[in-house]
């Protein structure tokens, strides 16, 4: 009988890659979340199973370091049932997750297991969560804009297909609501949403209230704050791996991660536990080495694209704290949400003067770019004189640009405000921006002539609280 050549080839590969001399180790010590094992041969990142499986399932662990001839492991689950001498078996492979089209519309945990009660996921295969980013010279240039459904972003901080933007904000400023708006309105084909270190109470709220019908073309990866640090780290890589699978199928993927700061905090826990020296604000060197390995995996490739939106929970509203500064240096732009705008009822609380897209000149027309610059100039001029205006000390005619900003206050404010249930297409946002930009330009061009021949209607602003007081302007 002639053997099937393909079957022989598969058998040969299995024999060559099989670990025929697998060494079982033992737990020697357990300090905090670190398991010290002896007698095993494993590599960094390799998955090991701790336990004999008699009373409970073995606990999956990951090799995170070595010390004094012992292998350091951290659990991907609860540590119940582990004691001195418990068997440790290396699997010979890194952590992998199931990927496939069946993931659309599903909610899974950081290890790829379903959380939505809809049964097992019929996957197309397995992928390691550790992968290199696309080669720099194989990445196509970013030339197309992806619609986000938010006027202030599409027009003033546009996002290219395959670009990576950071959303910087303090707690309670509206990051989740903004992510939900984008997920429901984006022109990307698939959403992959990673909730890393999220409060357990807010997970269902985000899925049912903020995400809504967009869940049908989304994949949600959840690792709540009570999960082990390694699970929170794996959740970020699991979401990225799933996004890479859909990208390789030729899709344009929107990857949203909330938040990179909690991912960094989880890695800080791991680093301090294995003895790394603390650096800036207690963050270990491995945190700053791991951030680019995560963020650089998003972007364009010859098959498709991953557009990345990463939220950064700034500590004490300090936009220059270590993680915010490191992430900003890696990404292709940043969106800043400010607490002052949120408290003023300005939604979304986007401060467009602090927000930057580094690809604005590549993905929008020169006319839209010029109109956006005119609006930014008017906002900057108003902000510069805001204190004088608020106390009624500003005199109209002293700065034509401030006068124009005051006159167009209503239209600019209406443009920057947007309800969460009122998505706007990128073309509509461009049209409205061009209208406002045209009005600003026309009024500014006429300002010098008006200054030469003052109109009897020109008045000096009354002090705050008087009948002609200028109300506080809640602009981004």
Coordinates of C-alpha atoms in Angstrom, one line a residue:
X1 CA 0.0 0.0 0.0
X2 CA 1.3 3.4 -1.0
X3 CA 1.4 5.9 1.9
X4 CA -0.1 9.4 1.4
X5 CA 2.9 11.8 0.9
X6 CA 1.1 14.6 2.7
X7 CA 0.3 12.4 5.7
X8 CA 3.9 11.3 5.8
X9 CA 5.0 14.9 5.8
X10 CA 2.6 15.8 8.6
X11 CA 3.9 12.8 10.7
X12 CA 7.5 13.9 10.1
X13 CA 6.8 17.4 11.2
X14 CA 5.0 16.1 14.3
X15 CA 7.9 13.9 15.2
X16 CA 10.5 16.7 14.7
X17 CA 8.6 19.2 16.8
X18 CA 7.4 16.8 19.5
X19 CA 9.0 17.1 23.0
X20 CA 9.8 13.4 23.5
X21 CA 11.8 14.1 26.7
X22 CA 9.5 16.5 28.5
X23 CA 10.7 17.2 32.0
X24 CA 8.2 17.6 34.7
X25 CA 9.1 20.0 37.5
X26 CA 7.8 20.7 40.9
X27 CA 6.7 23.8 42.8
X28 CA 9.5 24.9 45.1
X29 CA 8.1 28.1 46.5
X30 CA 5.2 30.5 46.2
X31 CA 5.7 34.2 47.1
X32 CA 2.9 36.6 46.4
X33 CA 1.9 35.8 42.8
X34 CA 5.2 34.3 41.8
X35 CA 5.5 30.5 41.6
X36 CA 9.1 29.2 41.8
X37 CA 9.5 25.9 40.0
X38 CA 12.5 23.5 39.8
X39 CA 13.4 20.7 37.4
X40 CA 11.8 22.1 34.2
X41 CA 13.2 23.5 31.0
X42 CA 11.1 26.3 29.6
X43 CA 11.6 29.6 27.8
X44 CA 10.3 33.1 28.6
X45 CA 6.7 33.3 27.5
X46 CA 6.1 29.5 27.5
X47 CA 2.9 28.2 28.9
X48 CA 3.1 25.7 31.8
X49 CA 0.4 23.7 33.6
X50 CA 0.6 23.6 37.4
X51 CA -1.3 20.8 39.1
X52 CA -1.9 17.1 38.9
X53 CA -5.5 17.4 37.7
X54 CA -6.8 15.0 40.3
X55 CA -9.1 17.3 42.2
X56 CA -9.0 20.5 40.1
X57 CA -7.9 21.4 36.6
X58 CA -4.3 22.4 36.2
X59 CA -3.6 26.1 36.5
X60 CA -2.2 27.6 33.3
X61 CA 0.9 29.8 34.1
X62 CA 3.4 31.7 32.0
X63 CA 7.2 31.8 32.4
X64 CA 8.1 35.4 33.3
X65 CA 11.7 35.0 34.4
X66 CA 14.5 33.0 36.1
X67 CA 16.2 33.5 39.5
X68 CA 18.8 31.4 41.3
X69 CA 18.4 28.4 39.0
X70 CA 14.6 28.4 39.4
X71 CA 11.9 29.2 36.9
X72 CA 9.5 32.0 37.8
X73 CA 5.9 31.5 36.8
X74 CA 2.8 33.7 37.0
X75 CA -0.7 32.3 37.0
X76 CA -3.3 32.9 34.3
X77 CA -6.0 31.8 36.8
X78 CA -6.6 31.3 40.5
X79 CA -3.9 29.7 42.6
X80 CA -6.2 27.3 44.5
X81 CA -4.8 23.8 45.0
X82 CA -1.2 24.7 44.5
X83 CA 1.3 23.7 47.2
X84 CA 5.0 22.6 47.6
X85 CA 5.8 19.7 45.3
X86 CA 2.8 20.3 42.9
X87 CA 3.8 19.1 39.4
X88 CA 4.7 21.6 36.8
X89 CA 4.5 20.5 33.1
X90 CA 5.8 22.8 30.3
X91 CA 3.6 22.8 27.1
X92 CA 6.4 23.7 24.8
X93 CA 4.5 26.6 23.2
X94 CA 3.5 30.2 24.1
X95 CA 0.0 31.2 24.9
X96 CA -2.4 30.9 21.9
X97 CA -6.0 31.9 21.2
X98 CA -8.7 30.7 18.8
X99 CA -9.4 33.0 15.9
X100 CA -12.0 32.9 13.2
X101 CA -15.1 34.6 11.7
X102 CA -17.2 33.1 14.4
X103 CA -15.7 35.6 16.8
X104 CA -17.9 38.4 15.3
X105 CA -20.6 39.4 17.8
X106 CA -19.0 37.6 20.7
X107 CA -17.7 38.6 24.1
X108 CA -14.6 36.7 25.4
X109 CA -12.3 37.0 28.3
X110 CA -8.6 37.8 28.2
X111 CA -7.7 34.1 27.5
X112 CA -10.2 33.8 24.6
X113 CA -12.9 32.0 26.5
X114 CA -16.5 33.0 25.8
X115 CA -18.3 35.2 28.4
X116 CA -21.6 35.8 26.7
X117 CA -23.2 32.4 27.5
X118 CA -23.7 31.6 23.8
X119 CA -21.7 28.4 23.8
X120 CA -18.2 27.5 22.4
X121 CA -16.7 29.4 19.5
X122 CA -16.1 27.4 16.3
X123 CA -12.7 28.8 15.4
X124 CA -10.8 28.5 12.2
X125 CA -7.5 28.0 14.0
X126 CA -5.1 29.0 16.7
X127 CA -2.6 31.9 16.9
X128 CA 0.1 32.9 19.3
X129 CA -0.6 36.2 21.0
X130 CA 3.1 37.1 20.5
X131 CA 3.8 38.2 17.0
X132 CA 6.1 40.8 15.4
X133 CA 4.6 43.9 13.8
X134 CA 4.5 44.2 10.0
X135 CA 7.8 45.0 8.4
X136 CA 8.4 48.7 8.0
X137 CA 9.0 48.5 4.3
X138 CA 5.9 46.4 3.6
X139 CA 3.5 48.9 5.2
X140 CA 1.6 50.9 2.5
X141 CA 1.4 54.6 3.2
X142 CA -1.8 56.0 4.8
X143 CA -3.7 58.0 2.3
X144 CA -7.4 57.3 3.1
X145 CA -9.5 58.6 6.0
X146 CA -11.6 56.4 8.1
X147 CA -14.8 57.9 9.3
X148 CA -15.3 58.0 13.1
X149 CA -18.8 59.6 13.2
X150 CA -17.6 62.4 15.4
X151 CA -17.6 65.9 13.7
X152 CA -14.8 67.3 15.9
X153 CA -12.6 64.4 15.0
X154 CA -13.4 63.8 11.4
X155 CA -12.9 67.4 10.5
X156 CA -10.2 68.7 12.9
X157 CA -8.4 65.6 14.1
X158 CA -8.9 63.2 11.2
X159 CA -7.9 59.6 11.4
X160 CA -6.4 57.7 8.5
X161 CA -7.0 54.0 7.7
X162 CA -4.3 52.3 9.6
X163 CA -3.4 55.2 11.8
X164 CA -2.9 54.9 15.6
X165 CA -4.4 57.6 17.8
X166 CA -4.4 58.0 21.6
X167 CA -7.3 59.2 23.6
X168 CA -5.9 61.0 26.6
X169 CA -8.3 61.7 29.5
X170 CA -8.8 61.5 33.2
X171 CA -11.4 59.3 34.8
X172 CA -15.0 60.1 34.3
X173 CA -14.5 62.4 31.3
X174 CA -16.3 60.4 28.7
X175 CA -13.9 58.0 27.1
X176 CA -16.3 55.0 27.0
X177 CA -19.1 57.1 25.5
X178 CA -16.7 58.4 22.8
X179 CA -15.6 54.8 22.1
X180 CA -19.2 53.7 21.8
X181 CA -20.0 56.6 19.3
X182 CA -17.0 55.6 17.2
X183 CA -17.8 51.9 17.3
X184 CA -21.4 52.5 16.1
X185 CA -20.5 55.0 13.4
X186 CA -17.1 54.0 12.0
X187 CA -16.7 53.0 8.4
X188 CA -14.3 50.1 9.4
X189 CA -15.6 46.6 8.7
X190 CA -14.8 45.0 12.0
X191 CA -14.4 46.4 15.5
X192 CA -12.2 44.7 18.0
X193 CA -12.6 46.2 21.5
X194 CA -10.3 45.4 24.4
X195 CA -11.5 46.4 27.9
X196 CA -8.3 46.0 30.0
X197 CA -8.7 46.4 33.7
X198 CA -12.2 47.7 33.4
X199 CA -14.6 47.8 36.3
X200 CA -16.9 44.8 36.3
X201 CA -20.0 47.0 36.7
X202 CA -19.2 48.9 33.5
X203 CA -18.7 46.0 31.1
X204 CA -22.4 45.2 30.5
X205 CA -23.2 48.9 30.5
X206 CA -20.7 49.5 27.7
X207 CA -21.9 46.5 25.6
X208 CA -25.6 47.2 25.9
X209 CA -25.7 51.0 26.2
X210 CA -22.6 52.4 24.4
X211 CA -22.0 49.6 21.8
X212 CA -25.6 48.5 21.1
X213 CA -26.2 47.1 17.7
X214 CA -22.6 47.5 16.7
X215 CA -21.9 44.3 18.7
X216 CA -22.9 42.4 15.6
X217 CA -19.7 43.3 13.8
X218 CA -17.5 43.6 16.8
X219 CA -15.4 41.4 19.1
X220 CA -15.1 42.4 22.7
X221 CA -12.3 41.2 24.9
X222 CA -12.7 41.7 28.6
X223 CA -10.3 41.4 31.5
X224 CA -11.8 43.1 34.6
X225 CA -9.7 44.8 37.3
X226 CA -10.0 41.8 39.6
X227 CA -8.3 39.4 37.1
X228 CA -4.6 38.5 37.6
X229 CA -2.1 40.9 36.2
X230 CA -1.0 38.4 33.5
X231 CA -4.5 38.0 32.3
X232 CA -4.9 41.8 31.9
X233 CA -1.7 41.8 29.9
X234 CA -2.8 38.9 27.8
X235 CA -6.2 40.6 27.1
X236 CA -4.4 43.4 25.3
X237 CA -2.4 41.0 23.2
X238 CA -5.4 38.8 22.6
X239 CA -7.4 41.7 21.2
X240 CA -4.5 42.7 19.0
X241 CA -4.1 39.1 17.7
X242 CA -7.8 38.9 16.8
X243 CA -7.5 42.2 15.0
X244 CA -4.5 40.8 13.1
X245 CA -6.5 37.8 12.0
X246 CA -9.3 39.9 10.5
X247 CA -6.7 42.2 8.9
X248 CA -5.0 39.3 7.2
X249 CA -8.4 38.3 5.8
X250 CA -8.4 41.6 3.9
X251 CA -10.6 43.6 6.3
X252 CA -10.2 47.2 7.6
X253 CA -10.3 46.7 11.4
X254 CA -10.9 49.3 14.1
X255 CA -9.0 48.2 17.2
X256 CA -10.0 50.1 20.4
X257 CA -8.3 49.5 23.7
X258 CA -9.3 50.9 27.1
X259 CA -6.9 51.4 28.5
X260 CA -3.2 51.3 27.8
X261 CA -2.5 52.7 31.3
X262 CA -4.1 49.7 33.0
X263 CA -2.0 47.4 30.7
X264 CA 1.1 49.3 31.9
X265 CA 0.1 49.0 35.5
X266 CA -0.4 45.2 35.1
X267 CA 3.1 44.9 33.6
X268 CA 4.4 47.0 36.5
X269 CA 2.9 44.4 38.9
X270 CA 4.7 41.6 37.0
X271 CA 8.0 43.5 36.9
X272 CA 8.1 44.4 40.5
X273 CA 7.1 40.8 41.5
X274 CA 10.1 39.3 39.7
X275 CA 12.5 41.8 41.1
X276 CA 12.8 44.5 38.4
X277 CA 14.1 47.9 39.7
X278 CA 11.4 50.6 39.8
X279 CA 12.0 53.6 37.6
X280 CA 9.8 56.6 37.0
X281 CA 6.8 56.6 39.3
X282 CA 7.4 53.0 40.1
X283 CA 7.1 51.8 36.5
X284 CA 9.7 49.2 35.6
X285 CA 11.9 49.2 32.5
X286 CA 9.9 46.3 31.0
X287 CA 6.8 48.5 30.8
X288 CA 8.5 50.9 28.4
X289 CA 9.9 48.0 26.4
X290 CA 6.5 46.3 26.1
X291 CA 4.5 49.4 25.0
X292 CA 6.0 49.6 21.5
X293 CA 5.7 45.8 21.1
X294 CA 1.9 46.2 21.6
X295 CA 1.3 49.5 19.8
X296 CA 3.4 48.9 16.7
X297 CA 1.4 45.8 15.8
X298 CA -1.4 48.1 14.6
X299 CA -1.2 49.8 11.2
X300 CA -1.3 49.0 7.5
X301 CA -0.2 45.8 5.8
X302 CA -0.4 44.5 2.3
X303 CA -3.6 42.5 3.2
X304 CA -5.6 45.1 5.2
X305 CA -5.3 47.6 8.0
X306 CA -5.7 48.0 11.7
X307 CA -6.7 51.5 12.8
X308 CA -5.8 51.7 16.5
X309 CA -7.5 53.9 19.1
X310 CA -5.9 53.6 22.5
X311 CA -7.2 55.3 25.6
X312 CA -4.7 56.6 28.2
X313 CA -6.0 57.2 31.7
X314 CA -3.8 60.2 32.7
X315 CA -2.8 60.2 36.4
X316 CA -4.1 63.3 38.1
X317 CA -5.0 64.9 34.7
X318 CA -1.3 65.3 34.0
X319 CA -0.8 64.9 30.3
X320 CA 2.9 64.5 30.7
X321 CA 3.0 61.6 33.2
X322 CA 5.3 58.8 32.2
X323 CA 2.9 56.4 30.4
X324 CA 1.1 59.3 28.6
X325 CA 4.4 60.7 27.4
X326 CA 5.7 57.3 26.2
X327 CA 2.5 56.4 24.4
X328 CA 2.3 59.9 22.7
X329 CA 5.8 59.4 21.4
X330 CA 4.8 56.1 19.7
X331 CA 1.4 56.9 18.3
X332 CA 0.5 59.0 15.2
X333 CA -1.5 61.6 17.0
X334 CA -3.5 62.2 20.2
X335 CA -7.0 63.3 21.2
X336 CA -7.3 65.1 24.5
X337 CA -10.5 65.1 26.6
X338 CA -10.5 67.7 29.3
X339 CA -12.4 67.7 32.6
X340 CA -13.3 71.5 32.3
X341 CA -15.2 70.9 29.1
X342 CA -16.9 67.8 30.6
X343 CA -18.0 69.8 33.7
X344 CA -19.4 72.5 31.4
X345 CA -21.7 69.9 29.7
X346 CA -19.7 70.0 26.5
X347 CA -20.0 66.6 24.9
X348 CA -17.8 65.1 23.6
X349 CA -15.2 66.9 25.8
X350 CA -12.6 67.1 23.0
X351 CA -10.1 69.9 23.3
X352 CA -9.2 70.4 19.7
X353 CA -6.4 72.8 20.5
X354 CA -4.5 70.1 22.4
X355 CA -5.4 67.4 20.0
X356 CA -3.2 66.6 17.0
X357 CA -3.3 64.2 14.0
X358 CA 0.1 63.8 12.4
X359 CA -1.4 62.7 9.1
X360 CA -3.9 65.5 8.5
X361 CA -2.1 66.7 5.4
X362 CA -2.2 63.2 3.9
X363 CA -5.9 62.4 4.3
X364 CA -7.9 65.6 3.9
X365 CA -8.1 68.1 1.1
X366 CA -6.2 71.4 1.4
X367 CA -9.5 73.3 1.6
X368 CA -10.6 71.3 4.6
X369 CA -7.2 71.6 6.2
X370 CA -7.2 75.4 5.7
X371 CA -10.7 75.7 7.2
X372 CA -9.7 73.7 10.2
X373 CA -6.7 76.0 10.7
X374 CA -9.0 79.0 10.6
X375 CA -11.2 77.5 13.3
X376 CA -8.2 76.6 15.5
X377 CA -6.9 80.1 15.1
X378 CA -10.2 81.6 16.2
X379 CA -10.4 79.2 19.2
X380 CA -6.8 80.0 20.2
X381 CA -7.4 83.8 20.0
X382 CA -10.5 83.5 22.1
X383 CA -8.8 81.3 24.7
X384 CA -5.9 83.8 24.9
X385 CA -8.4 86.6 25.9
X386 CA -10.9 84.4 27.8
X387 CA -10.1 85.9 31.2
X388 CA -10.6 89.5 29.9
X389 CA -13.8 88.5 28.2
X390 CA -15.2 86.8 31.3
X391 CA -14.7 89.9 33.5
X392 CA -16.0 92.3 30.7
X393 CA -12.6 94.0 30.3
X394 CA -12.2 93.1 26.6
X395 CA -13.0 95.9 24.2
X396 CA -14.3 95.0 20.8
X397 CA -12.1 96.2 17.9
X398 CA -8.8 95.7 19.8
X399 CA -8.3 92.2 18.2
X400 CA -10.2 91.4 15.0
X401 CA -9.7 87.7 15.4
X402 CA -11.2 87.6 18.8
X403 CA -14.1 89.7 17.5
X404 CA -14.7 87.1 14.8
X405 CA -14.5 84.3 17.4
X406 CA -17.1 86.0 19.5
X407 CA -19.4 86.5 16.5
X408 CA -19.1 82.9 15.3
X409 CA -19.3 81.5 18.9
X410 CA -22.7 79.9 18.3
X411 CA -21.8 78.1 15.1
X412 CA -18.5 76.9 16.3
X413 CA -20.0 75.6 19.6
X414 CA -22.8 73.8 17.7
X415 CA -20.2 72.2 15.4
X416 CA -18.1 70.9 18.2
X417 CA -21.0 69.6 20.4
X418 CA -22.6 66.3 19.4
X419 CA -25.1 64.0 21.0
X420 CA -24.0 60.3 21.4
X421 CA -27.0 59.2 19.3
X422 CA -26.3 61.7 16.5
X423 CA -23.6 60.3 14.2
X424 CA -22.3 62.5 11.4
X425 CA -20.5 61.3 8.3
X426 CA -17.0 62.6 7.4
X427 CA -18.3 64.4 4.3
X428 CA -21.0 66.2 6.3
X429 CA -18.4 67.3 8.8
X430 CA -16.2 68.6 6.0
X431 CA -19.2 70.6 4.6
X432 CA -20.1 72.2 7.9
X433 CA -16.4 73.0 8.6
X434 CA -16.0 74.7 5.2
X435 CA -19.1 76.8 5.8
X436 CA -17.8 78.0 9.2
X437 CA -14.3 78.5 7.8
X438 CA -15.7 80.6 5.0
X439 CA -17.7 82.7 7.4
X440 CA -14.6 83.2 9.6
X441 CA -12.5 84.2 6.6
X442 CA -15.1 86.6 5.2
X443 CA -15.6 88.4 8.5
X444 CA -11.9 88.6 9.2
X445 CA -11.3 90.1 5.8
X446 CA -13.8 92.8 6.5
X447 CA -12.6 93.5 10.0
X448 CA -9.8 96.0 9.1
X449 CA -12.3 98.2 7.1
X450 CA -14.8 98.0 10.0
X451 CA -12.1 99.0 12.4
X452 CA -11.3 102.1 10.2
X453 CA -14.9 103.2 10.1
X454 CA -16.4 102.2 13.5
X455 CA -20.1 101.5 13.5
X456 CA -22.3 103.1 16.1
X457 CA -23.4 99.6 17.1
X458 CA -19.9 98.7 18.3
X459 CA -19.9 98.6 22.1
X460 CA -17.6 97.8 24.9
X461 CA -18.5 94.6 26.7
X462 CA -20.2 95.2 30.0
X463 CA -18.8 93.8 33.2
X464 CA -19.8 90.2 34.0
X465 CA -23.2 90.0 35.5
X466 CA -24.5 93.0 33.7
X467 CA -27.2 92.9 31.0
X468 CA -24.7 92.6 28.2
X469 CA -22.3 90.1 29.9
X470 CA -20.8 87.6 27.5
X471 CA -21.6 84.2 28.8
X472 CA -18.9 81.6 29.4
X473 CA -17.9 80.0 26.1
X474 CA -17.7 76.2 26.4
X475 CA -15.5 75.5 23.4
X476 CA -13.0 72.8 22.9

